[in-house]
């Protein structure tokens, strides 16, 4: 029972000294989450109140089933954009049909994450490389920011999904900008940045929300063209079952898989970072179960997809959170807000929510990372650029797919053309090294020591054969070939057969030995009925001794 519900452990062993920190963190995160949840819901194309609904039941479920003590789950900008990108292709944002599909999407994401956790498939996120995620996140942040221009300018722009079209539309329709709305938005952005920098202890988003509501109500700015949130339904979300159809499920499946992976990756990265500092263990597959159940539960209570957020988790940790009680406190404060304070948000300008979103996502644009990747390894830099450009110009889903495919193509290319090296002996260090890096390393004209720095399988054996043949042509007096297998962790049947063919081709002129063969590879060579003396040498020196016998 304890392994299935991690909360049993922390509730049973709760330390009263942690209570103050948990209460403080829960309150501060709730203050952040109220305006952010409403803003991100608007970004997702749904009523702002759904952002608050998503911060109730899902948070309670995660607090019970998640393994991270400080991860702050809830609506986040990236997932909100992905929701809009996926669902808006089949329904108009804001409509009942759209909201119904968002609930179905949340259920699908929950089920995908839950079963990934049950079947221990968390490793799949490893196929999303850092360069792909960074490029995708940077482009998505720009798209998110640009998508809010319609609220910031007070102009109903049509080109939300096409960046170039949107920029051109802003240029051609700039004369239509609603000055008061624009001033509210720009001033809010400036204040959010200044307050965060100069007075970080003040919850800037909530402060801006409060002041803007007061000014809008007092000056009746809604009567002068300023768009406001309007009526926010009071009370808790009611239980409902998402409408399910085969057609909708198949249409939403690609975006559901994308959000499941990206959402989990964002969560696990932050959860592991905090856990390392606090010296406790995060279980990735249990995290998937926790997030999955949170999304499943939220889909029955009018929520929308949630995951762990970087900024709120950092604040939660820095504010003293020690257990998941902080998350429960956050959820209960949101519930109290829904029960008693929703009327407070009636006069909240949409431009304020747009400003909160734009400031929040600005930090996600990471051009420095691209420069760093190009400096370290240009191929990773190009992966960043291709993912960034694909996401920005072709779309969210297309961009991430292009990035993943390109990174996998690079991996396949590297696997098909592995690094190999002829080794020579360094007398002073008493080691064998690549003669290209150490030209003064000693070699024997009758012995070729050849190291392979990769697993061997059907796709790279031809390349190995070609490189080996090249070296043998350069050393015509070769009598022995020692293949250093210290870098080979696995081998398949095709590669074994290819090695047998290579040895057979040269059997009258050259003898072969294998050194440093690891246990799993050695087991397969035994099954292939190779002679023990071929691969018994544990080191190059032992193999050299065999050449003298």
Coordinates of C-alpha atoms in Angstrom, one line a residue, residues 27-28 61 94 116 142 159 173 186 225 227 256-257 286 301 321 361 369 416 419 430 458 465 467 476-477 523 536 540:
X27 CA 0.4 30.1 0.4
X28 CA 3.1 31.8 -1.8
X61 CA -4.1 13.7 -6.5
X94 CA -13.7 28.9 -26.3
X116 CA 3.9 4.5 -19.3
X142 CA 8.2 33.2 -29.1
X159 CA -2.9 34.7 -37.6
X173 CA -3.2 46.7 -38.6
X186 CA 3.0 47.6 -21.7
X225 CA -13.1 49.3 -25.1
X227 CA -11.6 43.8 -22.8
X256 CA -1.6 13.8 -26.4
X257 CA 1.7 11.8 -26.8
X286 CA 6.1 6.5 -10.1
X301 CA -13.6 18.0 -12.8
X321 CA 8.3 23.4 1.2
X361 CA 7.8 32.8 -21.2
X369 CA 22.3 27.7 -25.2
X416 CA 26.7 3.5 -38.7
X419 CA 35.0 6.0 -34.2
X430 CA 52.8 2.5 -20.4
X458 CA 24.3 -5.0 -38.8
X465 CA 35.5 -3.9 -42.6
X467 CA 38.4 0.8 -42.3
X476 CA 51.3 -4.7 -46.0
X477 CA 53.6 -6.7 -43.6
X523 CA 28.7 -14.9 -23.9
X536 CA 40.5 -14.8 -23.9
X540 CA 46.2 -5.8 -25.3

